[in-house]
Coordinates of C-alpha atoms and ligand atoms in Angstrom, one line a residue:
M1 CA -17.1 4.0 -15.0
K2 CA -15.2 7.3 -15.1
L3 CA -12.6 7.1 -12.3
L4 CA -10.0 9.4 -10.8
V5 CA -6.9 7.6 -9.4
T6 CA -4.9 9.9 -7.2
G7 CA -1.3 8.7 -6.8
G8 CA -1.6 6.7 -10.0
A9 CA 2.0 7.3 -10.9
G10 CA 3.1 5.4 -7.8
Y11 CA 3.7 1.7 -7.3
I12 CA 0.3 0.5 -6.2
G13 CA -1.8 3.3 -7.9
S14 CA -0.2 2.5 -11.3
V15 CA -1.0 -1.2 -11.0
V16 CA -4.6 -0.4 -10.0
A17 CA -5.0 2.1 -12.8
A18 CA -3.7 -0.5 -15.3
Q19 CA -6.2 -3.1 -14.1
L20 CA -9.1 -0.6 -14.2
L21 CA -8.2 0.2 -17.8
E22 CA -8.0 -3.5 -18.6
E23 CA -11.6 -3.8 -17.3
G24 CA -12.7 -1.1 -19.6
H25 CA -13.0 1.8 -17.2
E26 CA -12.1 5.4 -18.2
V27 CA -9.2 6.5 -15.9
T28 CA -7.7 9.8 -15.0
V29 CA -4.5 9.8 -12.9
L30 CA -3.9 12.8 -10.6
D31 CA -0.4 12.8 -9.3
D32 CA 2.0 15.6 -8.3
L33 CA 5.0 13.4 -9.2
S34 CA 6.6 14.2 -5.8
T35 CA 7.4 10.5 -5.4
G36 CA 5.7 8.9 -8.5
H37 CA 7.0 8.6 -12.1
A38 CA 5.3 10.0 -15.2
D39 CA 6.2 6.8 -17.1
A40 CA 4.4 4.7 -14.6
V41 CA 1.1 6.2 -15.6
P42 CA -0.4 3.4 -17.7
P43 CA -1.0 4.0 -21.4
G44 CA -4.6 4.8 -22.0
A45 CA -5.0 6.9 -18.8
S46 CA -5.3 10.6 -18.9
F47 CA -2.8 12.3 -16.7
V48 CA -3.0 15.5 -14.7
Q49 CA 0.1 16.6 -12.8
A50 CA -1.2 18.3 -9.7
S51 CA -1.7 18.0 -6.0
I52 CA -4.8 16.4 -4.6
I53 CA -5.7 19.8 -3.1
K54 CA -6.4 20.8 -6.7
A55 CA -8.7 17.9 -7.3
E56 CA -11.9 19.9 -7.6
G57 CA -11.0 21.3 -11.1
V58 CA -10.6 17.7 -12.3
L59 CA -13.7 16.3 -10.5
A60 CA -15.9 19.0 -11.9
D61 CA -15.8 17.1 -15.3
G62 CA -18.0 14.5 -13.6
Y63 CA -16.6 11.2 -12.1
D64 CA -18.2 8.1 -10.7
A65 CA -15.6 7.4 -8.0
V66 CA -12.2 8.2 -6.7
L67 CA -9.4 5.6 -5.8
H68 CA -7.2 7.5 -3.5
F69 CA -3.5 6.5 -3.2
A70 CA -1.7 9.8 -3.2
A71 CA 0.1 10.0 0.2
K72 CA 3.3 10.2 2.1
S73 CA 4.1 6.7 3.1
L74 CA 7.4 6.3 4.9
V75 CA 7.2 5.4 8.6
G76 CA 10.6 6.7 9.5
E77 CA 10.1 10.0 7.6
S78 CA 6.8 10.5 9.4
V79 CA 8.5 10.3 12.8
E80 CA 11.0 13.0 11.7
K81 CA 8.5 15.2 9.9
P82 CA 5.0 14.7 11.4
G83 CA 3.6 18.0 10.0
L84 CA 4.3 16.8 6.5
Y85 CA 2.3 13.6 7.1
W86 CA -0.6 15.4 8.8
S87 CA -0.9 18.0 6.1
H88 CA -0.5 15.7 3.1
N89 CA -2.3 12.6 4.3
L90 CA -5.1 14.1 6.5
G91 CA -5.3 17.8 5.2
G92 CA -4.9 16.7 1.5
T93 CA -7.6 14.0 1.9
L94 CA -10.0 16.3 3.6
A95 CA -9.6 18.8 0.7
L96 CA -10.3 15.9 -1.7
L97 CA -13.4 14.8 0.3
D98 CA -14.7 18.3 0.2
A99 CA -14.1 18.6 -3.5
M100 CA -15.9 15.3 -4.0
R101 CA -18.9 16.6 -2.0
R102 CA -19.0 19.8 -3.9
T103 CA -18.9 18.0 -7.3
G104 CA -21.3 15.2 -6.3
V105 CA -18.8 12.3 -6.4
N106 CA -19.8 10.0 -3.6
R107 CA -17.7 6.8 -3.8
I108 CA -14.1 6.4 -2.7
V109 CA -11.7 3.5 -2.2
F110 CA -9.0 4.5 0.2
S111 CA -5.4 3.2 0.5
S112 CA -5.0 2.6 4.3
T113 CA -2.4 0.6 6.1
A114 CA -1.6 -2.0 8.7
A115 CA 0.3 0.8 10.4
T116 CA -3.1 1.9 11.8
Y117 CA -2.9 -1.0 14.2
G118 CA 0.5 -0.4 15.8
E119 CA 2.0 -3.1 17.9
P120 CA -0.7 -5.9 17.8
E121 CA -1.8 -7.8 20.9
R122 CA -2.3 -10.9 18.8
T123 CA -2.0 -12.1 15.2
P124 CA -3.5 -12.6 12.7
I125 CA -4.9 -9.1 13.1
L126 CA -8.7 -8.6 12.7
E127 CA -10.3 -5.3 11.5
T128 CA -12.0 -5.2 15.0
D129 CA -8.7 -5.2 16.8
P130 CA -7.5 -2.0 18.6
T131 CA -5.9 0.7 16.5
R132 CA -3.0 2.3 18.3
P133 CA -0.6 3.6 15.6
G134 CA 3.0 3.9 16.6
N135 CA 3.9 6.6 14.2
P136 CA 2.5 9.7 12.5
Y137 CA 2.1 7.8 9.2
G138 CA -0.3 5.3 10.7
A139 CA -2.0 8.0 12.8
S140 CA -2.7 10.2 9.7
K141 CA -4.1 7.2 7.8
L142 CA -6.3 6.2 10.8
A143 CA -7.5 9.8 11.1
V144 CA -8.7 9.6 7.4
D145 CA -10.5 6.3 8.2
T146 CA -12.3 8.2 11.1
A147 CA -13.2 11.0 8.7
L148 CA -14.5 8.6 6.1
T149 CA -16.9 7.0 8.7
A150 CA -18.2 10.5 9.6
F151 CA -18.6 11.5 5.9
A152 CA -20.5 8.3 5.2
G153 CA -22.9 9.0 8.1
L154 CA -23.3 12.7 7.4
Y155 CA -23.2 13.0 3.7
G156 CA -24.0 9.6 2.3
L157 CA -20.4 8.9 1.1
G158 CA -19.8 5.3 0.1
A159 CA -16.2 4.4 1.2
V160 CA -14.0 1.4 1.5
S161 CA -10.6 1.5 3.2
L162 CA -8.1 -1.2 2.4
R163 CA -5.5 -1.8 5.1
Y164 CA -2.4 -3.1 3.3
F165 CA 0.2 -5.2 5.0
N166 CA 3.5 -5.7 3.1
V167 CA 3.0 -5.2 -0.6
A168 CA 5.5 -6.9 -2.9
G169 CA 6.0 -8.1 -6.5
A170 CA 5.4 -6.4 -9.8
Y171 CA 2.7 -6.3 -12.4
G172 CA 4.5 -6.6 -15.8
A173 CA 6.8 -3.6 -15.9
F174 CA 5.0 -1.8 -13.0
R175 CA 7.2 -2.2 -10.0
E176 CA 8.4 -0.6 -6.8
R177 CA 11.0 2.2 -7.4
H178 CA 11.3 4.8 -4.7
T179 CA 14.1 7.4 -4.9
V180 CA 14.9 6.6 -1.3
E181 CA 14.3 2.9 -0.9
T182 CA 13.5 1.7 2.6
H183 CA 11.5 -1.5 1.8
L184 CA 13.1 -4.9 2.4
I185 CA 12.6 -6.8 -0.9
P186 CA 13.7 -3.9 -3.3
N187 CA 16.7 -3.4 -1.0
V188 CA 17.7 -7.0 -1.1
L189 CA 17.3 -7.1 -4.9
K190 CA 19.5 -4.1 -5.2
V191 CA 22.3 -6.3 -3.8
A192 CA 21.6 -8.9 -6.5
L193 CA 21.7 -6.2 -9.1
G194 CA 25.1 -5.0 -7.9
E195 CA 23.8 -1.7 -6.8
R196 CA 24.6 -2.4 -3.1
E197 CA 27.3 -4.5 -1.4
S198 CA 25.0 -6.0 1.2
V199 CA 21.6 -5.6 2.9
S200 CA 21.2 -4.7 6.6
V201 CA 19.0 -6.9 8.7
F202 CA 17.4 -4.6 11.3
G203 CA 17.4 -6.5 14.5
T204 CA 18.0 -10.3 15.1
D205 CA 16.8 -10.3 18.7
Y206 CA 13.0 -10.1 18.2
P207 CA 10.8 -12.7 19.9
T208 CA 10.3 -14.6 16.6
P209 CA 11.6 -18.1 15.6
D210 CA 14.8 -16.8 14.0
G211 CA 15.0 -13.4 15.8
T212 CA 14.1 -11.3 12.8
C213 CA 10.8 -9.5 12.1
V214 CA 7.9 -11.4 10.6
R215 CA 5.7 -9.7 7.9
D216 CA 2.7 -10.7 5.8
Y217 CA 3.6 -10.2 2.1
V218 CA 0.8 -9.7 -0.5
H219 CA 1.3 -9.6 -4.2
V220 CA 0.6 -6.2 -5.8
A221 CA -1.5 -7.8 -8.5
D222 CA -3.7 -9.5 -5.9
L223 CA -3.9 -6.3 -3.8
A224 CA -4.9 -4.3 -6.9
R225 CA -7.7 -6.8 -7.7
A226 CA -9.1 -6.1 -4.3
H227 CA -9.6 -2.4 -5.2
L228 CA -11.8 -3.4 -8.2
L229 CA -14.0 -5.5 -5.8
A230 CA -14.0 -2.6 -3.3
L231 CA -15.1 -0.2 -5.9
D232 CA -18.2 -2.3 -6.7
A233 CA -18.8 -2.6 -2.9
C234 CA -18.9 1.1 -2.2
T235 CA -22.4 1.7 -0.9
P236 CA -23.7 5.2 -0.1
G237 CA -23.8 5.9 3.6
E238 CA -21.4 3.0 4.5
H239 CA -17.7 3.0 5.3
R240 CA -16.2 -0.5 5.3
I241 CA -12.7 -1.4 6.3
Y242 CA -10.8 -4.5 5.1
N243 CA -7.3 -5.9 5.8
L244 CA -5.3 -7.1 2.9
G245 CA -2.6 -9.6 3.4
S246 CA -2.0 -13.2 2.5
G247 CA -2.3 -14.5 6.1
A248 CA 1.2 -16.0 6.2
G249 CA 4.2 -14.5 7.9
F250 CA 7.8 -14.6 6.6
S251 CA 10.9 -13.4 8.6
V252 CA 13.5 -11.0 7.2
K253 CA 15.9 -13.9 7.0
E254 CA 13.4 -16.1 5.1
V255 CA 12.8 -13.2 2.6
V256 CA 16.5 -12.9 2.0
D257 CA 16.8 -16.7 1.5
V258 CA 14.0 -16.6 -1.1
C259 CA 15.7 -13.7 -2.9
R260 CA 18.9 -15.8 -2.9
E261 CA 17.1 -18.7 -4.5
V262 CA 15.3 -16.6 -7.1
T263 CA 18.4 -14.5 -8.1
G264 CA 21.1 -17.1 -7.6
H265 CA 23.1 -14.3 -5.9
P266 CA 24.7 -15.0 -2.4
I267 CA 23.3 -11.6 -1.1
P268 CA 25.5 -10.8 1.8
T269 CA 23.8 -9.4 4.9
T270 CA 25.0 -7.4 7.9
V271 CA 23.3 -7.3 11.2
A272 CA 22.1 -3.8 12.2
A273 CA 20.3 -2.3 15.2
R274 CA 16.5 -2.6 15.4
R275 CA 14.7 0.1 13.3
P276 CA 12.6 2.3 15.6
G277 CA 8.9 1.6 15.4
D278 CA 9.1 -1.9 13.9
P279 CA 6.7 -4.4 15.5
A280 CA 8.0 -7.9 15.8
V281 CA 5.2 -9.6 13.9
L282 CA 2.5 -8.2 11.6
V283 CA 0.2 -10.8 10.0
A284 CA -3.3 -10.0 8.7
S285 CA -6.5 -11.9 8.8
S286 CA -8.0 -11.2 5.4
E287 CA -10.9 -13.5 6.1
K288 CA -13.4 -10.6 6.1
I289 CA -12.6 -9.4 2.5
Q290 CA -12.5 -13.0 1.3
R291 CA -15.9 -13.7 2.9
E292 CA -17.7 -10.4 2.0
L293 CA -16.2 -9.4 -1.3
G294 CA -15.0 -12.8 -2.6
W295 CA -11.3 -11.7 -2.8
K296 CA -8.9 -14.5 -3.3
P297 CA -5.1 -14.0 -3.6
A298 CA -3.9 -15.8 -6.7
H299 CA -0.2 -15.2 -6.2
A300 CA 0.1 -16.2 -2.6
T301 CA 3.7 -17.5 -2.6
L302 CA 6.6 -15.2 -1.6
R303 CA 8.7 -16.8 -4.3
D304 CA 6.2 -15.6 -7.0
M305 CA 6.3 -12.1 -5.5
V306 CA 10.1 -12.0 -5.4
A307 CA 10.4 -13.5 -8.9
D308 CA 8.1 -10.9 -10.4
A309 CA 9.9 -8.1 -8.6
W310 CA 13.2 -9.5 -9.8
T311 CA 12.1 -9.8 -13.5
A312 CA 10.7 -6.3 -13.5
S313 CA 13.8 -4.7 -11.8
A314 CA 16.3 -6.7 -13.9
K315 CA 14.6 -5.7 -17.1
P316 CA 13.0 -2.3 -16.4
A317 CA 10.7 -1.0 -19.1
Ligands
LIG401 N1 14.2 -4.4 6.9 C1 15.5 -4.8 7.0 N2 16.4 -4.2 6.1 C2 16.0 -3.3 5.2 C3 14.7 -2.9 5.1 C4 13.7 -3.5 5.9 O1 15.8 -5.6 7.8 O2 16.9 -2.8 4.4 C5 13.2 -5.1 7.8 C6 12.4 -4.1 8.6 O3 13.0 -3.7 9.7 C7 11.1 -4.9 8.8 C8 10.9 -5.7 7.5 O4 12.2 -5.7 6.9 O5 11.2 -5.7 9.9 C9 10.0 -5.2 6.5 O6 10.3 -3.8 6.3 P1 9.7 -2.9 5.2 O7 10.3 -1.5 5.3 O8 9.8 -3.6 3.9 O9 8.2 -2.8 5.5 P2 7.4 -2.4 6.9 O10 6.9 -3.6 7.5 O11 8.3 -1.5 7.7 O12 6.3 -1.4 6.3 C10 5.2 -1.8 5.6 C11 4.8 -0.7 4.6 C12 4.4 0.5 5.5 C13 3.3 0.1 6.4 C14 3.8 -1.1 7.3 C15 2.6 -1.6 8.1 O13 5.8 -0.4 3.8 O14 3.9 1.5 4.6 O15 4.2 -2.1 6.4 O16 3.2 -2.2 9.1 F1 3.1 1.1 7.3

């Protein structure tokens, strides 16, 4: 298939683009490099450096589907700059959807998030559970999900939204590298790499077994594989939503311990205040995607995810 991958110079988009190329698809990456890296675009993909609001010029060449990753994705930043999140994540995606409609491209796989659920009433979270996002990031992604449902009904779009929980690990040299790093595992590994003295643990008084937040970590290679299944499942007139996690929760302290084991570094920690907007526990039920699309995570252990991230960050390409 001829595919457009928006945000394909970012962490998850680049891994998905690489897997699509391995499967023999023709891939164009559209990325404005506002947070992505040109050298993350996999060899073999065409690259257009532009915003998604310029997608129509690219789509006019004729594409079978779009895999849409380009977005602003920091919860904290979204609270400080909500307009940025609404304009990029909702406004940008609506422009993309219009461009798809005008150029006759009617399949899309959308990068959604567990942040659409907000503070859950129970875990593991099911796709049918209430969506009450606690920040503009989650709200902007939820608004896109709502738009996709409407576009599927009105215009026959075939859409699949994948709601990611905490993505970790690396795929060969494709790894997480944000200019401003807020995520736990890369920050912990920075200590082991000697780039930071210690890592802050945001809150040790949560109602969890060791007092730190519990998250569901999913390997980026497994997550990417789900996009290929989702692409095949795009059916005109339908919008499907699937959670993507591994179904197991690990606390911040447990993550730090695994990083110590993998790196052999003592990794000093300091206790810090809770980070606003952090739910105590987020664990997905991914039963629906396993049942309907046959997705099966192959790299389920946290140790594998940390080990892959460590190998890729210790020996960057
Ligand atoms: N944490 C620390 N120290 C750090 C960084 C994080 O203690 O230096 C803690 C956080 O407070 C949180 C946990 O580690 O309890 C995980 O934090 P991350 O920033 O790695 O991930 P989040 O769970 O906040 O966010 C992830 C995605 C978001 C998505 C969210 C859905 O990165 O895009 O899951 O809940 F919105």
